[in-house]
mmCIF file of C-alpha atoms in Angstrom:
data_model
loop_
_atom_site.group_PDB
_atom_site.id
_atom_site.type_symbol
_atom_site.label_atom_id
_atom_site.label_comp_id
_atom_site.label_asym_id
_atom_site.label_seq_id
_atom_site.Cartn_x
_atom_site.Cartn_y
_atom_site.Cartn_z
ATOM 1 C CA MET A 24 -4.111 -27.494 -14.437
ATOM 2 C CA THR A 25 -6.862 -25.413 -12.844
ATOM 3 C CA LYS A 26 -10.358 -26.152 -14.026
ATOM 4 C CA PRO A 27 -12.121 -23.011 -15.326
ATOM 5 C CA LEU A 28 -14.913 -21.639 -13.146
ATOM 6 C CA ARG A 29 -18.518 -21.939 -14.188
ATOM 7 C CA ARG A 30 -19.980 -18.608 -15.272
ATOM 8 C CA ASP A 31 -22.006 -18.167 -12.080
ATOM 9 C CA ALA A 32 -19.007 -19.064 -9.921
ATOM 10 C CA ALA A 33 -16.820 -16.618 -11.840
ATOM 11 C CA ARG A 34 -19.473 -13.890 -11.352
ATOM 12 C CA ASN A 35 -19.631 -14.644 -7.629
ATOM 13 C CA ARG A 36 -15.841 -14.471 -7.366
ATOM 14 C CA GLU A 37 -15.775 -11.092 -9.113
ATOM 15 C CA LYS A 38 -18.561 -9.772 -6.858
ATOM 16 C CA LEU A 39 -16.656 -10.965 -3.797
ATOM 17 C CA LEU A 40 -13.462 -9.231 -4.974
ATOM 18 C CA ARG A 41 -15.335 -5.999 -5.757
ATOM 19 C CA GLU A 42 -17.046 -5.942 -2.371
ATOM 20 C CA ALA A 43 -13.860 -6.962 -0.536
ATOM 21 C CA ALA A 44 -12.128 -3.967 -2.126
ATOM 22 C CA GLY A 45 -14.783 -1.683 -0.683
ATOM 23 C CA VAL A 46 -14.849 -3.271 2.766
ATOM 24 C CA PHE A 47 -11.052 -3.403 3.064
ATOM 25 C CA THR A 48 -10.727 0.204 1.890
ATOM 26 C CA GLU A 49 -13.300 1.334 4.465
ATOM 27 C CA GLN A 50 -12.527 -0.983 7.377
ATOM 28 C CA GLY A 51 -9.015 -2.254 6.769
ATOM 29 C CA LEU A 52 -7.861 -5.808 6.163
ATOM 30 C CA ASP A 53 -9.639 -7.035 9.292
ATOM 31 C CA GLY A 54 -12.940 -5.977 7.728
ATOM 32 C CA SER A 55 -15.782 -8.416 8.163
ATOM 33 C CA LEU A 56 -15.784 -11.365 5.768
ATOM 34 C CA GLU A 57 -19.477 -11.783 6.546
ATOM 35 C CA GLU A 58 -20.035 -8.176 5.408
ATOM 36 C CA ILE A 59 -18.172 -8.891 2.177
ATOM 37 C CA ALA A 60 -20.332 -11.954 1.484
ATOM 38 C CA ARG A 61 -23.525 -10.048 2.377
ATOM 39 C CA ARG A 62 -22.661 -7.138 0.071
ATOM 40 C CA ALA A 63 -21.812 -9.586 -2.716
ATOM 41 C CA GLY A 64 -25.158 -11.327 -2.234
ATOM 42 C CA VAL A 65 -23.609 -14.736 -1.521
ATOM 43 C CA SER A 66 -23.238 -16.973 1.509
ATOM 44 C CA ILE A 67 -20.142 -16.983 3.699
ATOM 45 C CA GLY A 68 -19.625 -20.565 2.482
ATOM 46 C CA THR A 69 -19.336 -19.282 -1.089
ATOM 47 C CA LEU A 70 -16.695 -16.801 0.058
ATOM 48 C CA TYR A 71 -14.719 -19.601 1.716
ATOM 49 C CA ASN A 72 -15.087 -21.824 -1.356
ATOM 50 C CA HIS A 73 -13.302 -19.171 -3.399
ATOM 51 C CA PHE A 74 -10.949 -17.913 -0.668
ATOM 52 C CA PRO A 75 -10.230 -20.506 2.031
ATOM 53 C CA HIS A 76 -8.719 -17.900 4.378
ATOM 54 C CA ARG A 77 -8.455 -14.120 4.695
ATOM 55 C CA ASP A 78 -4.927 -13.976 3.275
ATOM 56 C CA ALA A 79 -6.078 -15.803 0.120
ATOM 57 C CA LEU A 80 -8.638 -13.044 -0.405
ATOM 58 C CA ILE A 81 -6.008 -10.383 0.291
ATOM 59 C CA ASP A 82 -3.621 -12.006 -2.195
ATOM 60 C CA ALA A 83 -6.334 -12.140 -4.855
ATOM 61 C CA LEU A 84 -7.353 -8.535 -4.313
ATOM 62 C CA LEU A 85 -4.189 -6.541 -3.779
ATOM 63 C CA PRO A 86 -1.939 -7.232 -6.791
ATOM 64 C CA ALA A 87 -3.476 -4.459 -8.906
ATOM 65 C CA ARG A 88 -3.234 -2.005 -6.027
ATOM 66 C CA LEU A 89 0.305 -3.079 -5.286
ATOM 67 C CA ALA A 90 1.248 -2.641 -8.937
ATOM 68 C CA ALA A 91 0.754 1.084 -8.351
ATOM 69 C CA MET A 92 3.699 0.953 -5.945
ATOM 70 C CA ASP A 93 5.845 -0.529 -8.689
ATOM 71 C CA ASP A 94 4.715 2.318 -10.968
ATOM 72 C CA PHE A 95 5.728 4.881 -8.324
ATOM 73 C CA ALA A 96 9.152 3.250 -8.095
ATOM 74 C CA ALA A 97 9.564 3.224 -11.883
ATOM 75 C CA ARG A 98 8.693 6.933 -12.124
ATOM 76 C CA ALA A 99 11.114 7.719 -9.312
ATOM 77 C CA ALA A 100 13.886 5.694 -10.948
ATOM 78 C CA ALA A 101 13.359 7.619 -14.197
ATOM 79 C CA GLU A 102 13.591 11.002 -12.439
ATOM 80 C CA PRO A 103 17.116 12.405 -12.910
ATOM 81 C CA ASP A 104 17.088 14.473 -9.698
ATOM 82 C CA ALA A 105 17.622 12.167 -6.702
ATOM 83 C CA TRP A 106 15.831 14.457 -4.224
ATOM 84 C CA VAL A 107 12.813 14.990 -6.480
ATOM 85 C CA ALA A 108 12.670 11.221 -7.090
ATOM 86 C CA LEU A 109 12.672 10.437 -3.360
ATOM 87 C CA CYS A 110 10.107 13.127 -2.511
ATOM 88 C CA GLY A 111 7.827 12.081 -5.369
ATOM 89 C CA PHE A 112 7.950 8.409 -4.393
ATOM 90 C CA ILE A 113 7.122 9.145 -0.760
ATOM 91 C CA GLU A 114 4.309 11.543 -1.687
ATOM 92 C CA GLU A 115 2.712 9.086 -4.125
ATOM 93 C CA LEU A 116 3.063 6.239 -1.635
ATOM 94 C CA LEU A 117 1.426 8.278 1.125
ATOM 95 C CA GLY A 118 -1.345 9.440 -1.185
ATOM 96 C CA GLN A 119 -2.211 5.852 -2.045
ATOM 97 C CA MET A 120 -1.912 4.555 1.512
ATOM 98 C CA THR A 121 -4.047 7.294 3.074
ATOM 99 C CA ALA A 122 -6.781 6.835 0.470
ATOM 100 C CA ASP A 123 -6.967 3.077 0.996
ATOM 101 C CA ARG A 124 -6.998 1.783 4.567
ATOM 102 C CA GLY A 125 -6.576 -1.790 3.347
ATOM 103 C CA LEU A 126 -3.402 -0.877 1.487
ATOM 104 C CA LEU A 127 -2.103 1.020 4.517
ATOM 105 C CA GLU A 128 -2.642 -2.052 6.667
ATOM 106 C CA ALA A 129 -1.125 -4.273 4.001
ATOM 107 C CA PHE A 130 2.138 -2.393 4.355
ATOM 108 C CA THR A 131 2.046 -1.954 8.113
ATOM 109 C CA GLY A 132 0.394 -5.221 9.180
ATOM 110 C CA ASP A 133 1.396 -8.836 9.346
ATOM 111 C CA HIS A 134 -0.086 -11.193 6.759
ATOM 112 C CA PRO A 135 2.557 -13.896 6.314
ATOM 113 C CA ALA A 136 0.275 -16.188 4.306
ATOM 114 C CA ALA A 137 -0.318 -13.479 1.682
ATOM 115 C CA ALA A 138 2.727 -14.256 -0.451
ATOM 116 C CA GLN A 139 2.158 -11.597 -3.123
ATOM 117 C CA LEU A 140 1.689 -8.975 -0.439
ATOM 118 C CA THR A 141 4.937 -9.987 1.236
ATOM 119 C CA GLN A 142 6.795 -9.814 -2.092
ATOM 120 C CA ALA A 143 5.326 -6.387 -2.863
ATOM 121 C CA CYS A 144 6.363 -5.076 0.550
ATOM 122 C CA HIS A 145 9.919 -6.291 -0.057
ATOM 123 C CA ARG A 146 9.944 -4.636 -3.508
ATOM 124 C CA GLY A 147 8.636 -1.392 -2.014
ATOM 125 C CA MET A 148 11.278 -1.390 0.706
ATOM 126 C CA SER A 149 13.973 -2.175 -1.829
ATOM 127 C CA SER A 150 12.807 0.724 -4.023
ATOM 128 C CA LEU A 151 12.759 3.105 -1.077
ATOM 129 C CA SER A 152 16.238 1.962 0.024
ATOM 130 C CA GLU A 153 17.599 2.534 -3.478
ATOM 131 C CA LEU A 154 16.073 6.020 -3.602
ATOM 132 C CA LEU A 155 17.466 6.853 -0.172
ATOM 133 C CA GLN A 156 20.923 5.643 -1.159
ATOM 134 C CA ARG A 157 20.760 7.641 -4.379
ATOM 135 C CA ALA A 158 19.763 10.779 -2.420
ATOM 136 C CA ARG A 159 22.614 10.204 0.047
ATOM 137 C CA GLN A 160 25.126 9.846 -2.771
ATOM 138 C CA ALA A 161 23.816 13.063 -4.346
ATOM 139 C CA GLY A 162 24.301 14.875 -1.038
ATOM 140 C CA ALA A 163 20.588 15.645 -0.871
ATOM 141 C CA LEU A 164 19.708 13.528 2.182
ATOM 142 C CA ARG A 165 21.063 14.035 5.673
ATOM 143 C CA ALA A 166 23.857 11.554 6.264
ATOM 144 C CA ASP A 167 22.393 10.490 9.619
ATOM 145 C CA ALA A 168 18.924 9.682 8.228
ATOM 146 C CA THR A 169 18.575 5.907 8.155
ATOM 147 C CA ASP A 170 16.185 3.894 6.036
ATOM 148 C CA GLU A 171 14.381 2.964 9.236
ATOM 149 C CA ASP A 172 13.970 6.653 10.164
ATOM 150 C CA VAL A 173 12.292 7.346 6.826
ATOM 151 C CA VAL A 174 10.040 4.279 7.091
ATOM 152 C CA HIS A 175 8.932 5.466 10.534
ATOM 153 C CA LEU A 176 8.158 8.928 9.156
ATOM 154 C CA VAL A 177 6.148 7.489 6.276
ATOM 155 C CA TRP A 178 4.275 5.226 8.661
ATOM 156 C CA ALA A 179 3.508 8.090 11.056
ATOM 157 C CA LEU A 180 2.317 10.355 8.252
ATOM 158 C CA SER A 181 0.136 7.592 6.825
ATOM 159 C CA LEU A 182 -1.501 7.138 10.228
ATOM 160 C CA LEU A 183 -2.054 10.899 10.458
ATOM 161 C CA GLY A 184 -3.872 10.796 7.134
ATOM 162 C CA GLU A 185 -5.880 7.751 8.114
ATOM 163 C CA LYS A 186 -6.860 9.048 11.574
ATOM 164 C CA THR A 187 -7.748 12.600 10.580
ATOM 165 C CA GLY A 188 -9.350 11.768 7.258
ATOM 166 C CA SER A 189 -7.794 14.929 5.927
ATOM 167 C CA PRO A 190 -4.850 15.931 3.785
ATOM 168 C CA ALA A 191 -2.958 17.070 6.927
ATOM 169 C CA TRP A 192 -0.243 14.571 6.055
ATOM 170 C CA ARG A 193 0.653 16.620 2.941
ATOM 171 C CA ARG A 194 1.535 19.710 4.969
ATOM 172 C CA CYS A 195 3.437 17.647 7.521
ATOM 173 C CA LEU A 196 5.258 15.800 4.733
ATOM 174 C CA GLY A 197 6.808 19.112 3.682
ATOM 175 C CA PHE A 198 8.123 19.629 7.214
ATOM 176 C CA ALA A 199 9.420 16.049 7.387
ATOM 177 C CA LEU A 200 11.180 16.333 4.024
ATOM 178 C CA ASP A 201 12.734 19.643 5.083
ATOM 179 C CA GLY A 202 14.099 17.836 8.139
ATOM 180 C CA LEU A 203 15.500 15.004 6.012
ATOM 181 C CA ARG A 204 17.195 17.269 3.488
ATOM 182 C CA ALA A 205 20.918 17.699 3.904
ATOM 183 C CA PRO A 206 22.090 21.166 4.894
ATOM 184 C CA HIS A 207 22.491 23.147 1.680
ATOM 185 C CA GLY A 208 20.686 20.348 -0.184
ATOM 186 C CA PRO A 209 18.222 20.999 -2.976
ATOM 187 C CA THR A 210 14.892 22.618 -2.186
ATOM 188 C CA ARG A 211 11.624 21.048 -3.126
#
C-alpha cells in the first residue's frame, strides 16, 4: 500500500507535473528536468524524489493526453462511414500531435521504460489498423496502401506541423488523403 503524500509533497508533485507539461510541450520529451524543477520552484532532488527517472515523469504526465487518442478512436469507431472515420481519426491525431511537441515525440520516440506510453502507442496503432482495414473493406482506401505507408504519412505531416509552426499540415493532409483514396472512392 502506498503511503499518502504530505500536503506540501503533493503540492510539489502537482507543480512538477504542471511545469513538465509546459516544458515537454515546448521543448519535447528531452526538455530540461532542471528547467522543470526551476519553474516549479523546487530542487532537482525534489523532482527525482517524485520521479526517479525521465520515463517515470513521462508516465505520470501523459495518461490524460493519451486518453484523447482513445477518444479519437472511439469517435472514429462510431462513425458509420469508413472513409470519414479514417480521415477524422488522422486529422484529430495530427491536430493533437502538432500542438504538443511532447506528445509528438511520445509517439515517434523511444521510451521503453514508460509503460503507459508504450501501451497507448500500441492502442493507437491498433485503432489505426482497424480503421485502415475497415476503409479497405469498404473500397474507400487504395488496396496497395499499407498500414506502414499511412503511419509514415502521419509522421511526415506531424513533423511538417512541428517544424513550420503553422497549419500547413492541414492543407497537405488533404493531398495525402486524396492520394490514399481508392479510385472512385468517396470524396471528403
